[in-house]
GROMACS .gro file of C-alpha atoms in nm:
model
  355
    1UNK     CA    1   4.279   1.963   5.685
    2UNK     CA    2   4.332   1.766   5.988
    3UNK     CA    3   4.516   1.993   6.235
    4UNK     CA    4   4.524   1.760   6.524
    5UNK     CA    5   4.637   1.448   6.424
    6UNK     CA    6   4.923   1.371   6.151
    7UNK     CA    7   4.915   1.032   5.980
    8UNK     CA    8   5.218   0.893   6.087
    9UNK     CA    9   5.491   0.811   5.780
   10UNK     CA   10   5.533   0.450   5.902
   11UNK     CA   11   5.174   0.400   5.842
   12UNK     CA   12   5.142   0.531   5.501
   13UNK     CA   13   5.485   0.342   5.390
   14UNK     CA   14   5.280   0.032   5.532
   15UNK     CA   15   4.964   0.092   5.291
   16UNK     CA   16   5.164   0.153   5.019
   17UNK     CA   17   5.327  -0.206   5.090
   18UNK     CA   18   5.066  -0.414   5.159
   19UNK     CA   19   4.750  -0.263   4.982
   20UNK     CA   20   4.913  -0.114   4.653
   21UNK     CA   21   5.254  -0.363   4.638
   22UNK     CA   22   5.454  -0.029   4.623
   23UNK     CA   23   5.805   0.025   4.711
   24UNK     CA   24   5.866   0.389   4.900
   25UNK     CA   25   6.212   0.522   4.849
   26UNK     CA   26   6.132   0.855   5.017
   27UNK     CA   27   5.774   1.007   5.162
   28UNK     CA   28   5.712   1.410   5.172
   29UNK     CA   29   5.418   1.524   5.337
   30UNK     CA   30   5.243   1.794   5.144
   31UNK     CA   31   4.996   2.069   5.281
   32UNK     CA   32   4.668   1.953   5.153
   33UNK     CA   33   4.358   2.220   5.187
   34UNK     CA   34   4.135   1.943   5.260
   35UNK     CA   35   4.280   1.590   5.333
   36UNK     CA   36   4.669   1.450   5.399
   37UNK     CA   37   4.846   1.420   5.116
   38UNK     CA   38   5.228   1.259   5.095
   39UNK     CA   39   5.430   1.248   4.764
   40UNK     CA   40   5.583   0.921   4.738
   41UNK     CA   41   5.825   0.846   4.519
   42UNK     CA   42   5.887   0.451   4.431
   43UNK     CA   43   6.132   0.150   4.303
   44UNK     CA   44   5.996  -0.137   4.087
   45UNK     CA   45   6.049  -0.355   4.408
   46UNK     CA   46   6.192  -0.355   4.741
   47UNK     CA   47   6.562  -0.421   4.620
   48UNK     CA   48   6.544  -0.107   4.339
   49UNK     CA   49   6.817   0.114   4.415
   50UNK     CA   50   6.637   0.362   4.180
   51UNK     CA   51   6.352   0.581   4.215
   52UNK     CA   52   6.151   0.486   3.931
   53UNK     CA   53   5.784   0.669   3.950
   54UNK     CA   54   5.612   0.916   4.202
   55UNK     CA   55   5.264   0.871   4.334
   56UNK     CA   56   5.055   1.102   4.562
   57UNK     CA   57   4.826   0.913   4.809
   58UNK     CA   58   4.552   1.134   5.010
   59UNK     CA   59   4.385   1.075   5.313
   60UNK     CA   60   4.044   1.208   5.314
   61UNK     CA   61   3.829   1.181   5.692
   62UNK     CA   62   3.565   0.962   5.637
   63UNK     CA   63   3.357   1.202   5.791
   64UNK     CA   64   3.384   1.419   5.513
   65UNK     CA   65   3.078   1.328   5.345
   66UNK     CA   66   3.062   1.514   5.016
   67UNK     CA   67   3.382   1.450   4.939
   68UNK     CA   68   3.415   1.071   5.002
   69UNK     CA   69   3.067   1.060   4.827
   70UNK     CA   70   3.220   1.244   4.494
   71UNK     CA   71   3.529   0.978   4.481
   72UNK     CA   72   3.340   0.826   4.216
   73UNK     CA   73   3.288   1.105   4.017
   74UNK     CA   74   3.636   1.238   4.072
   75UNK     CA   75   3.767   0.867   3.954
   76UNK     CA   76   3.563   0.880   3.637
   77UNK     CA   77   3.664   1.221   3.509
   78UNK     CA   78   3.988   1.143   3.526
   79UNK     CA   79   3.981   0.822   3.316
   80UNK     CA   80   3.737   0.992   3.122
   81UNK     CA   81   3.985   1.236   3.032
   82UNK     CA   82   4.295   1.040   3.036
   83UNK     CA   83   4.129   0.809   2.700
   84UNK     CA   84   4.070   1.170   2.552
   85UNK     CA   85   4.452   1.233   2.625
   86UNK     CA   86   4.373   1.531   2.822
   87UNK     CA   87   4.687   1.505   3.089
   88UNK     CA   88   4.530   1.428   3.479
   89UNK     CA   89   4.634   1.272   3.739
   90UNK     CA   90   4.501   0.904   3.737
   91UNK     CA   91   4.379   0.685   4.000
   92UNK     CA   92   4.609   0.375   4.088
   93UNK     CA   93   4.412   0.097   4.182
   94UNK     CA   94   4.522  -0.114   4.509
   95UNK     CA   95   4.598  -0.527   4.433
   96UNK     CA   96   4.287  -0.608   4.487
   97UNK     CA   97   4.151  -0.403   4.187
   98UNK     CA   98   3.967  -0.103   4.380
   99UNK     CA   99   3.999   0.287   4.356
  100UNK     CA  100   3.984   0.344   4.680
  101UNK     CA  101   4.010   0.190   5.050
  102UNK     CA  102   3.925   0.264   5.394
  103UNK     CA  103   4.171   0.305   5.659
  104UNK     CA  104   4.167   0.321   6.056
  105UNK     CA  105   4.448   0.533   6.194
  106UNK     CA  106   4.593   0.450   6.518
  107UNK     CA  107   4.363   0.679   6.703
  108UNK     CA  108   4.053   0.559   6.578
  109UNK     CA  109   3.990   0.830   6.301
  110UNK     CA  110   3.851   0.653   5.968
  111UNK     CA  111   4.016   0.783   5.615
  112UNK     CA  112   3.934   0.717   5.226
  113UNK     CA  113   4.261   0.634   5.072
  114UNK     CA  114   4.357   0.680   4.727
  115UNK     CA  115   4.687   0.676   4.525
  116UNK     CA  116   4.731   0.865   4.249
  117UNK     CA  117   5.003   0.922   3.952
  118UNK     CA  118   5.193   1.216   4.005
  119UNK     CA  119   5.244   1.517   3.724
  120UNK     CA  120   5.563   1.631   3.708
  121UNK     CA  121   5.625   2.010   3.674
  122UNK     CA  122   5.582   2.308   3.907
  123UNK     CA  123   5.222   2.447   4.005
  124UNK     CA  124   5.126   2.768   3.827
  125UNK     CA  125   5.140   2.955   4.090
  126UNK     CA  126   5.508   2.918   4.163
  127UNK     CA  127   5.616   2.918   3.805
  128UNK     CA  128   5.806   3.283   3.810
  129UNK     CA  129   5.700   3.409   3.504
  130UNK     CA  130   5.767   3.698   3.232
  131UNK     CA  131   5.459   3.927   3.053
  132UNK     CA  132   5.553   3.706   2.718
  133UNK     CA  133   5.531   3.404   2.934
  134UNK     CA  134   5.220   3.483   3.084
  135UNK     CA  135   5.045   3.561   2.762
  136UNK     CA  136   5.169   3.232   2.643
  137UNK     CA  137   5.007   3.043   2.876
  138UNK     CA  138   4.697   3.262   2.901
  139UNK     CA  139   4.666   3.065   2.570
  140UNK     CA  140   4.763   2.761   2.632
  141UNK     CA  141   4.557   2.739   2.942
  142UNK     CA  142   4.240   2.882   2.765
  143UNK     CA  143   4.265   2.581   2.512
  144UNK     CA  144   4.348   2.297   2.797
  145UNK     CA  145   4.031   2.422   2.964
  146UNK     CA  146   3.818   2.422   2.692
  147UNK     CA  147   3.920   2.060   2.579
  148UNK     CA  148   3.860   1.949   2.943
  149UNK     CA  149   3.542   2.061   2.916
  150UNK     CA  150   3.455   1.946   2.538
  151UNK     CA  151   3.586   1.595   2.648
  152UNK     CA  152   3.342   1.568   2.968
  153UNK     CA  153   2.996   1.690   2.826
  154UNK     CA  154   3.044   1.386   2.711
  155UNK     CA  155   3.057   1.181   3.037
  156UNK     CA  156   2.772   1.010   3.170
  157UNK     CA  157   2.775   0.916   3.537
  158UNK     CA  158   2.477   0.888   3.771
  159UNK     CA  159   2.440   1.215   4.019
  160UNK     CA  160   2.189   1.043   4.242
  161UNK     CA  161   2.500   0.956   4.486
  162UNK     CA  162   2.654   1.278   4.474
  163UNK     CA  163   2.576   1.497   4.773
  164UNK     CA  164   2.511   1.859   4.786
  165UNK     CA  165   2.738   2.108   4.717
  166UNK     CA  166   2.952   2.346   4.869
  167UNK     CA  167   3.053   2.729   4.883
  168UNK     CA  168   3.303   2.765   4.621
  169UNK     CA  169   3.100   2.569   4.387
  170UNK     CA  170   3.079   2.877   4.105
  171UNK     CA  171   2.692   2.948   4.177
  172UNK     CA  172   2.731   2.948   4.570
  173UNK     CA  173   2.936   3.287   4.548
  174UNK     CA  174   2.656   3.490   4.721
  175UNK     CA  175   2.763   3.260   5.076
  176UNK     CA  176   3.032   3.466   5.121
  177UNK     CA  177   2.854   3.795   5.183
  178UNK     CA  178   2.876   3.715   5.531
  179UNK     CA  179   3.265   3.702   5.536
  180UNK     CA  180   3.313   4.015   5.376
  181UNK     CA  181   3.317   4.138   5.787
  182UNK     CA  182   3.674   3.974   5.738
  183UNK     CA  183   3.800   4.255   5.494
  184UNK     CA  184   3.938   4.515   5.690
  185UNK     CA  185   3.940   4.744   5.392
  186UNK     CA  186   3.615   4.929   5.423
  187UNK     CA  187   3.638   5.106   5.004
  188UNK     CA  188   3.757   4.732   4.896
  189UNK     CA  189   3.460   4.572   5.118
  190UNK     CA  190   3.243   4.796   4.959
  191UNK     CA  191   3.340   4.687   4.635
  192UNK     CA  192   3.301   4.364   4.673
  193UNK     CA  193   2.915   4.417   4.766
  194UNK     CA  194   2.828   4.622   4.438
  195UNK     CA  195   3.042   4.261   4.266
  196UNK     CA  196   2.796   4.029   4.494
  197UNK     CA  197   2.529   4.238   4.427
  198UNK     CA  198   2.547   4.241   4.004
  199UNK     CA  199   2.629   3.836   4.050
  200UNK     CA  200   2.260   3.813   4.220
  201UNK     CA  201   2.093   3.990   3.961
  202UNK     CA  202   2.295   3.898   3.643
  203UNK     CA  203   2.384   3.488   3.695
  204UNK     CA  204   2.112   3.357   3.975
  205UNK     CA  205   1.815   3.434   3.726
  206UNK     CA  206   2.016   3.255   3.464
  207UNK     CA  207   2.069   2.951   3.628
  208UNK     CA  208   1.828   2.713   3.447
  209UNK     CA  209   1.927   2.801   3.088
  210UNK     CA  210   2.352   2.732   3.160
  211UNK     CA  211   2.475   2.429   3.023
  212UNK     CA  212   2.569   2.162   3.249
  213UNK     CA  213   2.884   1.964   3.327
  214UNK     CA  214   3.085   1.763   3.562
  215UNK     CA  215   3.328   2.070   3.625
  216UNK     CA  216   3.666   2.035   3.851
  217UNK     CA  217   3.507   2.374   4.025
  218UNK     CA  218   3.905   2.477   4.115
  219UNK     CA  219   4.086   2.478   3.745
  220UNK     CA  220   4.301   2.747   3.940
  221UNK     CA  221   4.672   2.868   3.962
  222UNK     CA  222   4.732   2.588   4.224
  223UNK     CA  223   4.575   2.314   4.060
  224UNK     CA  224   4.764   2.364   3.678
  225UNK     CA  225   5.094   2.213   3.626
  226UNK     CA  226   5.318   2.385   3.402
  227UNK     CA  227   5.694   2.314   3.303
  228UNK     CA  228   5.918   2.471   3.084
  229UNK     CA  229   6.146   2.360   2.857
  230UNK     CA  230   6.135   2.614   2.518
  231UNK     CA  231   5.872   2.779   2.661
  232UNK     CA  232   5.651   2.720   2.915
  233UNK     CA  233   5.380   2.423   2.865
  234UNK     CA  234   5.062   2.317   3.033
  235UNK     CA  235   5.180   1.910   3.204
  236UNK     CA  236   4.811   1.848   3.286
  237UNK     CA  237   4.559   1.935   3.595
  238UNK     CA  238   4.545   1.799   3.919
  239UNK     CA  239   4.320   1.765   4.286
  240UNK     CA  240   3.951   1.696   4.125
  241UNK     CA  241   3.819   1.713   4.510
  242UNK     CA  242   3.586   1.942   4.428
  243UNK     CA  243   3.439   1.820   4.155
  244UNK     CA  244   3.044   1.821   4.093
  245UNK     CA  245   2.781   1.847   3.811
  246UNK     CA  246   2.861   2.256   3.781
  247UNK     CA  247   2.804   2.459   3.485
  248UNK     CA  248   3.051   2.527   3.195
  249UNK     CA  249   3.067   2.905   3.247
  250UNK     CA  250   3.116   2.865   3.598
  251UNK     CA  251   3.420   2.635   3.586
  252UNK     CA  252   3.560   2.883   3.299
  253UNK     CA  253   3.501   3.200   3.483
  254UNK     CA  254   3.671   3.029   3.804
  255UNK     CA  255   3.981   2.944   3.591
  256UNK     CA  256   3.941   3.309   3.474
  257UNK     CA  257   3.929   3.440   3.785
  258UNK     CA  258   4.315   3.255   3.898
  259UNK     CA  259   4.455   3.326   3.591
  260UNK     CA  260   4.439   3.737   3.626
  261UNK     CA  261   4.528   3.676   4.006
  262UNK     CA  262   4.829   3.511   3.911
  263UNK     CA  263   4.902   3.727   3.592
  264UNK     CA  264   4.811   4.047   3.797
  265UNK     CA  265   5.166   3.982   3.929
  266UNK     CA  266   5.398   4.017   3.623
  267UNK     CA  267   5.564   4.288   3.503
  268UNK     CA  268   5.294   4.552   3.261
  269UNK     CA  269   4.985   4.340   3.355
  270UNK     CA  270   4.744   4.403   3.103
  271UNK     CA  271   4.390   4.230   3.248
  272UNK     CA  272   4.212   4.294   2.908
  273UNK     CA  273   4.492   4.124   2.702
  274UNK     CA  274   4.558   3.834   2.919
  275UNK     CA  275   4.177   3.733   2.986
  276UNK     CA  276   4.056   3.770   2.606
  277UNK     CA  277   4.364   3.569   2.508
  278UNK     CA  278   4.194   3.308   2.689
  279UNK     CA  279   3.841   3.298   2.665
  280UNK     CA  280   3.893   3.322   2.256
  281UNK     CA  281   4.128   3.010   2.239
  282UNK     CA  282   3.857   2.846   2.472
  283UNK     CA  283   3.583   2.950   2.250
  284UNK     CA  284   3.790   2.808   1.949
  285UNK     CA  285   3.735   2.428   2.108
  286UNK     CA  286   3.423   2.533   2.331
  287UNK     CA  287   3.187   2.805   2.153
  288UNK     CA  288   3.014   3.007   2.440
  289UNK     CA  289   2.647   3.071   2.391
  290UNK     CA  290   2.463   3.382   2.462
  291UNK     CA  291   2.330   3.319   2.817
  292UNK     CA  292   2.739   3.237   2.901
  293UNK     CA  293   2.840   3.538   2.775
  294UNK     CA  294   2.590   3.745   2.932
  295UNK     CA  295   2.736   3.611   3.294
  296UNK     CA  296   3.073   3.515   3.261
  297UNK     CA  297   3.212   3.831   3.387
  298UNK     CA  298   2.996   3.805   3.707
  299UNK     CA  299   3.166   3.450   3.745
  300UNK     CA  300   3.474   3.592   3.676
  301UNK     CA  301   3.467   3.909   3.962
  302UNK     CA  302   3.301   3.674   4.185
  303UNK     CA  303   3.549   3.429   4.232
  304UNK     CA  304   3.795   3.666   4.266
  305UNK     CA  305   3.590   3.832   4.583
  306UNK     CA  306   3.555   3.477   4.712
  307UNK     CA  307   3.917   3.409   4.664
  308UNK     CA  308   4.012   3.701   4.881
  309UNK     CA  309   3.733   3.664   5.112
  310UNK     CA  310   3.896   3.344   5.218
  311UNK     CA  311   4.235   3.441   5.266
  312UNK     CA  312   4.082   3.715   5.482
  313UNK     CA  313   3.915   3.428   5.721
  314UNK     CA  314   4.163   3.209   5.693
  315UNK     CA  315   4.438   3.506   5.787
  316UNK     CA  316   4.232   3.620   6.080
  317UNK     CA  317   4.205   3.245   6.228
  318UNK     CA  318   4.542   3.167   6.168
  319UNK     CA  319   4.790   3.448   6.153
  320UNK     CA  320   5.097   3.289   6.152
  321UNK     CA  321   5.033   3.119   5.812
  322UNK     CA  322   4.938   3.437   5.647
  323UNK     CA  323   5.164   3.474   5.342
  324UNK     CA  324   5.063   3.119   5.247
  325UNK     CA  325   4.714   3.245   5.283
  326UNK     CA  326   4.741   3.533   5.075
  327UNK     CA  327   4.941   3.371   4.757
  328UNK     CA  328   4.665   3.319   4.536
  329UNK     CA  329   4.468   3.616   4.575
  330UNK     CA  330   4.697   3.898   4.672
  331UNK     CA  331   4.654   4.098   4.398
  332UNK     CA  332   4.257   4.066   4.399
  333UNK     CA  333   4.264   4.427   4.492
  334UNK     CA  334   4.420   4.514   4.186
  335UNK     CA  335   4.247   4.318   3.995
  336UNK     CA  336   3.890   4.453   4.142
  337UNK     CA  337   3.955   4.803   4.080
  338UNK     CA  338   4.048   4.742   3.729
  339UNK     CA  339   3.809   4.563   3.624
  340UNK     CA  340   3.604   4.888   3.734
  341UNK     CA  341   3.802   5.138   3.540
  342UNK     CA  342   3.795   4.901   3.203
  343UNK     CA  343   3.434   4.887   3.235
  344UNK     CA  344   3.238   4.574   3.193
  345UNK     CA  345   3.112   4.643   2.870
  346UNK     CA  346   3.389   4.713   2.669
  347UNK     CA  347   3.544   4.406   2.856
  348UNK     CA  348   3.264   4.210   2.714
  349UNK     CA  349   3.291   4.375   2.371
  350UNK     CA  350   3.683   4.231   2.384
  351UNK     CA  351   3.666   3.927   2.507
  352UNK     CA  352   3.362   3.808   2.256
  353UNK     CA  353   3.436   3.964   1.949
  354UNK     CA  354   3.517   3.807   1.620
  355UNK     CA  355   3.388   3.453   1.784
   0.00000   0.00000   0.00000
């Protein structure tokens, strides 16, 4: 995120204006991880008395190569999606017809602009949540993820523009073995190596028989919106920043992975329960074959080390900010040891049995 310089609101009410013929009735800055983000919410016309719809428009640095390169892709999964009525948030195109636009800012800094529809509901991981809640949506959230993923083996898009890839892309988990210096917890640290260690051995080798597809890469507790009404429902998926040609058991174990961090946090969390209740409603829409079930537990511990790994850097660079840091993967402790005294095998022997 850009720490020293803030889009001014006055500009952003502006290009909302002029290059997207919205209205603003109010404009909220939001923390975004890797661009400026402002929720917007918007009359029919200048006179409209009413807030009628919300938007979110990011600012993404133009330097930011890989991720103004994967625009494209990110626009196209989304529609992609949205015609299988999969609930994302959609791009909204400016007047003149485009996805996207450039912007200068006032100091000279260049910016990718896009405006996109807003999902009502609360992110996952502020919903406060019961152990019959929790189950629910293990669930729910198993089935979401494996239609997302049904819907886009399907999608054909040229990866010749698509640059790279980055560190918490699922396969890239063995960069962080240089941050574990960042856990102060020498047992937990250690832990973490033996987890880095079986990923190596277990998933690298595998590599060229996983299936591919265009995979979010962060189907996590901060990107799933959820709202309750009954009972709590999945509203859709948001922030496809990340997205890349991945691997299916890679996105999966990485949605894994957030769901027992966030579950790890309700009352009588049962890590067995809650991830089978998920991986069998995703193998329901999405059958797993056998190389994916031979490494989805290494994607699944492994994105859990990398989630705490980064709240460890992050924390030691900027200390003031450290609960926000932490809120994803505080209980990856908990979670790491467990996952130790269950043992992987009978963990396996739950989660794929009877599919």
């Amino acid at each position: 995120m850009d720490t020293d310089y803030q889009i001014p609101v006055n500009e952003v009410q502006r290009i909302l204006i002029n290059d997207f013929d919205i209205f603003p009735k109010s404009i909220h800055q939001q923390y975004g991880f890797l661009c400026q983000n402002f929720i917007v919410a918007a009359g029919k016309d200048a006179m409209a008395a009413a807030c009628h719809e919300k938007f979110i428009i990011k600012f993404v640095r133009n330097d930011d190569r890989s991720i103004c390169a994967g625009l494209g892709l990110q626009h196209a999964m989304q529609m992609h999606l949205r015609a299988d009525n999969i609930n994302v948030s959609q791009p909204t195109p400016t007047k003149c017809g485009q996805t996207t636009m450039k912007y200068t800012a006032p100091n000279g800094r260049e910016y990718v602009v896009q405006l996109l529809t807003f999902l009502e509901g609360v992110v996952l991981v502020e919903a406060i949540l019961t152990k019959h809640d929790m189950e629910t949506l293990a669930s729910k959230i198993g089935r979401f993820v494996g239609r997302v993923h049904a819907s886009l083996l399907s999608l054909q898009y040229d990866v010749s523009n698509l640059i790279g890839g980055n560190d918490y892309h699922a396969e890239n988990a063995l960069c962080f073995r240089n941050k574990l210096r960042y856990v102060k917890d020498e047992e937990l640290k250690k832990l973490m190596e033996k987890y880095l260690d079986s990923f190596e051995i277990n998933f690298i080798p595998r590599l060229q028989s996983l299936r591919r597809v265009f995979a979010h890469c962060d189907i996590s507790n901060g990107n799933l919106i959820v709202n309750k009404r009954n009972e709590w429902e999945i509203v859709g998926l948001i922030d496809f920043e990340d997205s890349y040609h991945g691997y299916v058991v890679g996105d999966l174990g990485i949605c894994i992975a957030y769901l027992l961090l966030q579950a790890a946090g309700t009352p009588e969390f049962d890590l067995t329960d809650i991830s089978t209740r998920a991986i069998k409603e995703y193998s329901h829409v999405l059958p797993l074959d056998t190389d994916e079930k031979a490494v989805l537990y290494d994607v699944v511990v492994s994105r859990v080390v990398v989630s705490y790994v980064t709240a460890c850097e992050k924390v030691y660079f900027d200390p003031e900010n450290e609960e926000f840091w932490r809120r994803q993967s505080l209980h990856a402790p908990i979670i790491l040891k467990k996952f130790i005294q269950l043992g992987r095998k009978d963990l396996e022997q739950a989660w794929f049995q009877q599919i």
